[in-house]
Short mmCIF file of C-alpha atoms and ligand atoms in Angstrom, two decimals:
data_model
loop_
_atom_site.label_atom_id
_atom_site.label_comp_id
_atom_site.label_asym_id
_atom_site.label_seq_id
_atom_site.Cartn_x
_atom_site.Cartn_y
_atom_site.Cartn_z
CA UNK A 1 99.23 121.53 98.60
CA UNK A 2 99.94 119.60 101.80
CA UNK A 3 97.47 116.82 101.11
CA UNK A 4 96.40 114.95 98.01
CA UNK A 5 92.78 114.22 98.93
CA UNK A 6 91.14 111.16 97.40
CA UNK A 7 88.87 111.67 94.41
CA UNK A 8 85.42 111.89 95.86
CA UNK A 9 86.58 113.09 99.27
CA UNK A 10 83.58 114.61 101.15
CA UNK A 11 81.29 113.81 98.20
CA UNK A 12 78.70 112.67 100.73
CA UNK A 13 78.32 116.29 101.92
CA UNK A 14 75.53 117.46 99.62
CA UNK A 15 75.71 121.22 100.18
CA UNK A 16 78.37 122.46 97.78
CA UNK A 17 79.46 125.49 99.84
CA UNK A 18 79.84 123.32 102.93
CA UNK A 19 81.70 120.62 100.99
CA UNK A 20 84.15 123.11 99.52
CA UNK A 21 84.69 124.68 102.94
CA UNK A 22 85.41 121.22 104.41
CA UNK A 23 87.92 120.43 101.66
CA UNK A 24 89.74 123.75 102.08
CA UNK A 25 89.78 123.38 105.87
CA UNK A 26 91.16 119.84 105.80
CA UNK A 27 93.91 121.11 103.48
CA UNK A 28 94.70 123.88 105.95
CA UNK A 29 94.70 121.45 108.89
CA UNK A 30 97.11 119.21 106.95
CA UNK A 31 99.37 122.22 106.50
CA UNK A 32 99.21 122.90 110.25
CA UNK A 33 99.93 119.25 111.05
CA UNK A 34 103.03 119.33 108.85
CA UNK A 35 104.32 122.29 110.83
CA UNK A 36 103.57 120.59 114.16
CA UNK A 37 105.18 117.33 112.96
CA UNK A 38 108.24 119.34 111.95
CA UNK A 39 108.52 120.77 115.46
CA UNK A 40 107.96 117.33 117.05
CA UNK A 41 110.67 115.76 114.90
CA UNK A 42 113.28 117.95 116.62
CA UNK A 43 112.64 116.49 120.09
CA UNK A 44 115.24 117.77 122.53
CA UNK A 45 117.08 119.61 119.73
CA UNK A 46 114.41 122.26 120.18
CA UNK A 47 114.77 123.09 123.82
CA UNK A 48 111.70 122.96 126.03
CA UNK A 49 108.99 121.60 123.68
CA UNK A 50 107.58 119.57 126.56
CA UNK A 51 108.34 122.10 129.29
CA UNK A 52 105.55 123.48 131.42
CA UNK A 53 104.79 127.07 130.51
CA UNK A 54 103.53 127.75 134.02
CA UNK A 55 100.05 128.27 132.62
CA UNK A 56 96.99 126.02 132.80
CA UNK A 57 94.29 125.37 130.23
CA UNK A 58 90.54 125.69 130.86
CA UNK A 59 90.61 122.26 132.50
CA UNK A 60 93.43 123.02 134.88
CA UNK A 61 95.96 120.84 132.98
CA UNK A 62 99.53 122.18 132.75
CA UNK A 63 100.14 123.73 129.36
CA UNK A 64 103.37 122.65 127.69
CA UNK A 65 105.17 124.84 125.17
CA UNK A 66 104.14 122.53 122.30
CA UNK A 67 100.46 122.66 123.38
CA UNK A 68 100.48 126.43 122.96
CA UNK A 69 102.58 126.44 119.78
CA UNK A 70 100.31 123.86 118.13
CA UNK A 71 97.24 125.90 119.01
CA UNK A 72 98.87 129.04 117.56
CA UNK A 73 99.85 127.24 114.34
CA UNK A 74 96.31 125.95 113.86
CA UNK A 75 94.55 129.23 114.52
CA UNK A 76 96.94 131.23 112.35
CA UNK A 77 96.29 128.89 109.41
CA UNK A 78 92.54 128.63 110.00
CA UNK A 79 92.36 132.37 109.43
CA UNK A 80 92.91 131.47 105.74
CA UNK A 81 90.05 128.97 105.75
CA UNK A 82 86.27 129.38 105.48
CA UNK A 83 85.81 128.80 109.22
CA UNK A 84 83.38 130.76 111.39
CA UNK A 85 84.51 129.76 114.88
CA UNK A 86 87.39 127.84 116.44
CA UNK A 87 87.29 126.14 119.85
CA UNK A 88 90.37 124.56 121.39
CA UNK A 89 91.43 122.62 124.44
CA UNK A 90 93.99 125.33 125.02
CA UNK A 91 91.55 128.23 125.07
CA UNK A 92 88.77 128.95 127.52
CA UNK A 93 86.40 130.57 125.02
CA UNK A 94 85.58 130.51 121.32
CA UNK A 95 87.63 132.36 118.67
CA UNK A 96 85.58 134.17 116.07
CA UNK A 97 87.15 133.97 112.60
CA UNK A 98 84.64 134.63 109.79
CA UNK A 99 81.10 134.34 111.22
CA UNK A 100 79.63 134.16 107.71
CA UNK A 101 81.55 130.93 106.97
CA UNK A 102 79.60 127.65 106.86
CA UNK A 103 81.73 125.51 109.19
CA UNK A 104 83.44 125.54 112.60
CA UNK A 105 86.45 123.68 113.98
CA UNK A 106 87.06 122.25 117.46
CA UNK A 107 90.49 120.86 118.23
CA UNK A 108 92.79 119.23 120.72
CA UNK A 109 95.87 120.83 119.14
CA UNK A 110 98.32 118.49 120.85
CA UNK A 111 97.04 115.23 122.27
CA UNK A 112 99.33 113.26 124.55
CA UNK A 113 101.19 116.19 126.09
CA UNK A 114 102.74 113.97 128.76
CA UNK A 115 104.53 112.07 125.96
CA UNK A 116 106.12 115.09 124.23
CA UNK A 117 109.52 114.57 125.80
CA UNK A 118 109.42 110.76 125.60
CA UNK A 119 109.61 110.27 121.81
CA UNK A 120 106.24 108.48 121.91
CA UNK A 121 103.46 109.19 119.39
CA UNK A 122 101.34 112.29 119.98
CA UNK A 123 98.80 113.98 117.72
CA UNK A 124 96.20 116.59 116.83
CA UNK A 125 92.46 115.81 117.00
CA UNK A 126 89.78 117.84 115.23
CA UNK A 127 86.06 117.98 114.68
CA UNK A 128 84.32 120.01 111.97
CA UNK A 129 80.72 121.11 112.57
CA UNK A 130 78.24 123.16 110.55
CA UNK A 131 77.80 126.80 111.65
CA UNK A 132 74.48 127.35 113.44
CA UNK A 133 72.64 130.66 113.55
CA UNK A 134 72.93 132.83 116.66
CA UNK A 135 75.61 132.68 119.34
CA UNK A 136 78.93 130.95 118.61
CA UNK A 137 78.20 128.30 121.28
CA UNK A 138 75.21 127.09 119.24
CA UNK A 139 77.59 125.57 116.70
CA UNK A 140 79.57 123.61 119.29
CA UNK A 141 76.86 122.57 121.75
CA UNK A 142 75.69 119.80 119.44
CA UNK A 143 75.73 116.01 119.73
CA UNK A 144 78.61 114.30 117.92
CA UNK A 145 76.32 112.84 115.27
CA UNK A 146 76.05 116.34 113.75
CA UNK A 147 79.77 116.45 112.92
CA UNK A 148 80.72 116.90 109.28
CA UNK A 149 84.24 115.58 109.80
CA UNK A 150 86.08 113.79 112.57
CA UNK A 151 89.77 113.07 112.39
CA UNK A 152 93.17 113.03 113.95
CA UNK A 153 96.81 113.32 112.97
CA UNK A 154 99.41 111.08 114.61
CA UNK A 155 103.01 112.28 114.94
CA UNK A 156 104.72 108.93 115.29
CA UNK A 157 107.05 106.69 113.30
CA UNK A 158 104.88 107.95 110.44
CA UNK A 159 102.90 111.16 110.47
CA UNK A 160 99.41 110.05 109.51
CA UNK A 161 95.88 111.37 109.20
CA UNK A 162 92.84 109.22 109.95
CA UNK A 163 89.68 110.96 108.81
CA UNK A 164 85.97 110.50 108.12
CA UNK A 165 83.27 112.68 106.60
CA UNK A 166 80.66 110.01 107.36
CA UNK A 167 81.35 107.84 104.37
CA UNK A 168 83.97 105.41 105.66
CA UNK A 169 87.45 106.15 106.98
CA UNK A 170 90.57 107.11 105.06
CA UNK A 171 94.14 106.90 106.23
CA UNK A 172 96.73 109.27 104.75
CA UNK A 173 100.45 109.20 105.42
CA UNK A 174 102.81 112.16 105.16
CA UNK A 175 105.16 110.90 102.48
CA UNK A 176 108.70 111.93 103.48
CA UNK A 177 109.84 112.53 99.90
CA UNK A 178 106.97 114.64 98.55
CA UNK A 179 106.19 116.13 102.00
CA UNK A 180 102.56 115.62 101.15
CA UNK A 181 99.84 113.55 102.83
CA UNK A 182 98.93 110.77 100.40
CA UNK A 183 96.14 108.21 100.65
CA UNK A 184 97.40 104.91 102.05
CA UNK A 185 94.12 103.13 102.91
CA UNK A 186 90.86 104.17 101.25
CA UNK A 187 88.45 102.22 103.42
CA UNK A 188 89.97 101.61 106.83
CA UNK A 189 88.08 98.96 108.79
CA UNK A 190 88.57 98.40 112.49
CA UNK A 191 90.26 95.05 112.96
CA UNK A 192 88.26 92.79 115.24
CA UNK A 193 90.54 89.92 116.13
CA UNK A 194 92.57 91.11 119.08
CA UNK A 195 91.51 90.59 122.71
CA UNK A 196 93.50 93.55 123.99
CA UNK A 197 92.47 96.40 126.26
CA UNK A 198 93.88 99.83 127.02
CA UNK A 199 93.22 101.44 130.39
CA UNK A 200 95.28 103.37 132.91
CA UNK A 201 95.27 100.64 135.54
CA UNK A 202 96.93 102.92 138.09
CA UNK A 203 93.43 104.29 138.67
CA UNK A 204 91.92 100.86 139.43
CA UNK A 205 91.06 101.68 143.02
CA UNK A 206 89.00 104.69 141.89
CA UNK A 207 86.98 102.86 139.23
CA UNK A 208 83.31 102.02 139.64
CA UNK A 209 82.64 98.34 140.50
CA UNK A 210 81.47 97.38 136.96
CA UNK A 211 84.77 98.51 135.44
CA UNK A 212 86.71 96.78 138.23
CA UNK A 213 84.75 93.58 137.58
CA UNK A 214 85.31 93.77 133.83
CA UNK A 215 89.07 94.27 134.13
CA UNK A 216 89.32 91.52 136.75
CA UNK A 217 87.57 89.19 134.32
CA UNK A 218 89.99 90.20 131.55
CA UNK A 219 92.86 89.42 133.91
CA UNK A 220 91.36 86.01 134.68
CA UNK A 221 91.88 85.11 131.01
CA UNK A 222 90.69 81.71 129.74
CA UNK A 223 89.95 80.66 133.31
CA UNK A 224 87.45 83.53 133.84
CA UNK A 225 83.93 84.23 132.55
CA UNK A 226 85.22 85.96 129.38
CA UNK A 227 87.09 82.75 128.54
CA UNK A 228 89.76 84.63 126.64
CA UNK A 229 93.34 85.66 127.35
CA UNK A 230 93.58 89.44 127.09
CA UNK A 231 96.68 91.46 126.36
CA UNK A 232 97.12 95.04 127.64
CA UNK A 233 98.53 98.22 126.03
CA UNK A 234 98.35 101.84 127.26
CA UNK A 235 100.21 104.56 125.37
CA UNK A 236 98.79 107.54 127.21
CA UNK A 237 98.10 109.38 123.94
CA UNK A 238 94.51 108.85 122.80
CA UNK A 239 95.53 109.24 119.15
CA UNK A 240 98.11 106.45 119.42
CA UNK A 241 95.78 104.08 121.27
CA UNK A 242 93.02 104.80 118.73
CA UNK A 243 95.38 104.28 115.82
CA UNK A 244 96.53 100.92 117.20
CA UNK A 245 92.95 99.76 117.87
CA UNK A 246 91.95 100.67 114.31
CA UNK A 247 94.79 98.66 112.88
CA UNK A 248 94.69 95.56 115.06
CA UNK A 249 91.53 95.71 117.16
CA UNK A 250 90.93 95.89 120.88
CA UNK A 251 89.27 98.13 123.40
CA UNK A 252 90.00 101.52 124.98
CA UNK A 253 88.57 102.62 128.32
CA UNK A 254 88.89 105.91 130.16
CA UNK A 255 85.91 105.59 132.48
CA UNK A 256 84.60 108.14 134.93
CA UNK A 257 86.07 107.42 138.36
CA UNK A 258 85.88 108.56 141.97
CA UNK A 259 88.74 111.10 141.84
CA UNK A 260 87.82 114.75 142.14
CA UNK A 261 87.47 116.14 138.62
CA UNK A 262 87.12 112.69 137.04
CA UNK A 263 83.49 112.07 138.00
CA UNK A 264 82.56 112.57 134.35
CA UNK A 265 85.70 110.96 132.94
CA UNK A 266 88.92 112.55 131.75
CA UNK A 267 88.60 113.01 128.02
CA UNK A 268 86.77 115.93 126.50
CA UNK A 269 83.64 115.29 124.49
CA UNK A 270 83.86 118.08 121.91
CA UNK A 271 87.40 117.67 120.61
CA UNK A 272 88.50 114.22 121.80
CA UNK A 273 85.61 111.74 122.22
CA UNK A 274 83.33 113.06 119.44
CA UNK A 275 85.80 113.04 116.54
CA UNK A 276 87.43 109.76 117.64
CA UNK A 277 83.96 108.17 117.99
CA UNK A 278 82.97 109.35 114.51
CA UNK A 279 86.08 107.67 113.06
CA UNK A 280 85.65 104.48 115.12
CA UNK A 281 81.99 104.06 114.15
CA UNK A 282 82.70 104.74 110.50
CA UNK A 283 85.41 102.05 110.64
CA UNK A 284 82.86 99.54 111.96
CA UNK A 285 83.53 99.83 115.70
CA UNK A 286 81.53 101.43 118.50
CA UNK A 287 82.06 104.17 121.06
CA UNK A 288 80.10 104.79 124.25
CA UNK A 289 80.41 106.44 127.64
CA UNK A 290 80.07 102.92 129.06
CA UNK A 291 76.36 102.77 128.25
CA UNK A 292 75.21 105.40 125.76
CA UNK A 293 76.56 106.03 122.28
CA UNK A 294 78.94 109.05 122.49
CA UNK A 295 77.55 110.49 119.25
CA UNK A 296 74.09 110.89 120.86
CA UNK A 297 75.22 112.73 123.98
CA UNK A 298 74.19 116.39 124.35
CA UNK A 299 76.86 118.98 125.11
CA UNK A 300 76.58 122.13 127.19
CA UNK A 301 80.19 123.08 127.94
CA UNK A 302 83.12 123.43 125.50
CA UNK A 303 85.42 121.51 127.83
CA UNK A 304 82.88 118.94 129.05
CA UNK A 305 84.40 115.60 130.00
CA UNK A 306 82.96 112.20 129.29
CA UNK A 307 83.66 108.57 130.13
CA UNK A 308 85.00 106.95 126.98
CA UNK A 309 84.90 103.31 125.87
CA UNK A 310 85.59 102.40 122.26
CA UNK A 311 86.85 99.66 120.03
CA UNK A 312 85.46 96.59 118.35
CA UNK A 313 81.67 96.32 118.63
CA UNK A 314 81.76 93.02 120.46
CA UNK A 315 84.17 94.28 123.15
CA UNK A 316 82.28 97.56 123.70
CA UNK A 317 79.06 95.59 124.06
CA UNK A 318 80.63 93.32 126.67
CA UNK A 319 81.57 96.43 128.72
CA UNK A 320 78.03 97.80 128.53
CA UNK A 321 76.69 94.51 129.91
CA UNK A 322 78.85 95.03 132.98
P1 AHG B 1 95.96 115.88 126.44
O1 AHG B 1 97.43 115.65 126.33
O2 AHG B 1 95.38 116.51 125.21
O3 AHG B 1 95.53 116.55 127.71
O4 AHG B 1 95.23 114.46 126.44
C1 AHG B 1 95.77 113.43 127.20
C2 AHG B 1 94.73 112.37 127.32
C3 AHG B 1 94.79 111.29 126.28
O5 AHG B 1 95.62 111.51 125.21
C4 AHG B 1 95.21 110.06 127.03
O6 AHG B 1 94.45 108.98 126.58
C5 AHG B 1 94.95 110.37 128.47
O7 AHG B 1 94.84 111.76 128.57
C6 AHG B 1 96.05 109.90 129.36
O8 AHG B 1 95.63 110.01 130.66
P2 AHG B 1 96.55 109.54 131.88
O9 AHG B 1 97.52 110.63 132.08
O10 AHG B 1 95.58 109.36 133.02
O11 AHG B 1 97.22 108.24 131.48
MN1 MN B 2 94.02 115.09 124.40
MN1 MN B 3 95.87 118.35 124.26
#
């Protein structure tokens, strides 16, 4: 077994068939993550992990070799799990696995592709949803609040898993000796102390005025209206920024901006914003598109983008006032 799940994991899921399917699927995803972490650990010893394949995903992003390999690892293993449908950043449409199964998986198989060759943390994000009757899309075109599980693996100094089934957040670490994910923190709470924001400031000229005003006020520090000195961090891998914010607080922003293709933001609702929001809320933080709670937003396209602001409640609220 690749993961030693906590006693009582997913106990809040009342339907037994669904709960068992969730447990089995998380075990399978942990197995996949171990394989992806193993590939990542080679870096340049494995030639071309971060090389462009020449192909593009449904969103027009370049696909790197590790993007495709991670997707293949996940789908191959999910074939052994009670999963009806699988949707992925790397695939235009939905994969049908076992339509009679009670749950579905959406995934960003490799988050932070631009960091593959830089030895900076990257990860895998996933969302588990109940199977809905009718067409496969019905199971995915749901608001985030209907998720059964949200979580992400981080391939960094440690390989970790941060996961929620809607009953708090657990953090597991892949223990090097046993090669098994073991529980490290049973009730992860988002730290609130740090006045620190994460945004790709190279896009400042494209932001909408409220975001420009907010960041200018952060930069003004104690002398500005926020009356606080802010620090700044931007990893460029959502999983790493989210992991840092969970452990020491702060705020993440990837707002919609004026660039073509970014009018609705950059990050994808189904397999990036929804699962990360589920985790953040369960850890005591909040997640919005700048105004509305991400978990409430409807979805009508697998690869739909959304503006994304998350972190400590107080900081997210300040942004929505702007
Ligand atoms: P992906 O590698 O799955 O396409 O996701 C990359 C995302 C996210 O991880 C990160 O927060 C953001 O894109 C970085 O965007 P910039 O390149 O604009 O910094
Ligand atoms: Mn991503
Ligand atoms: Mn990706």
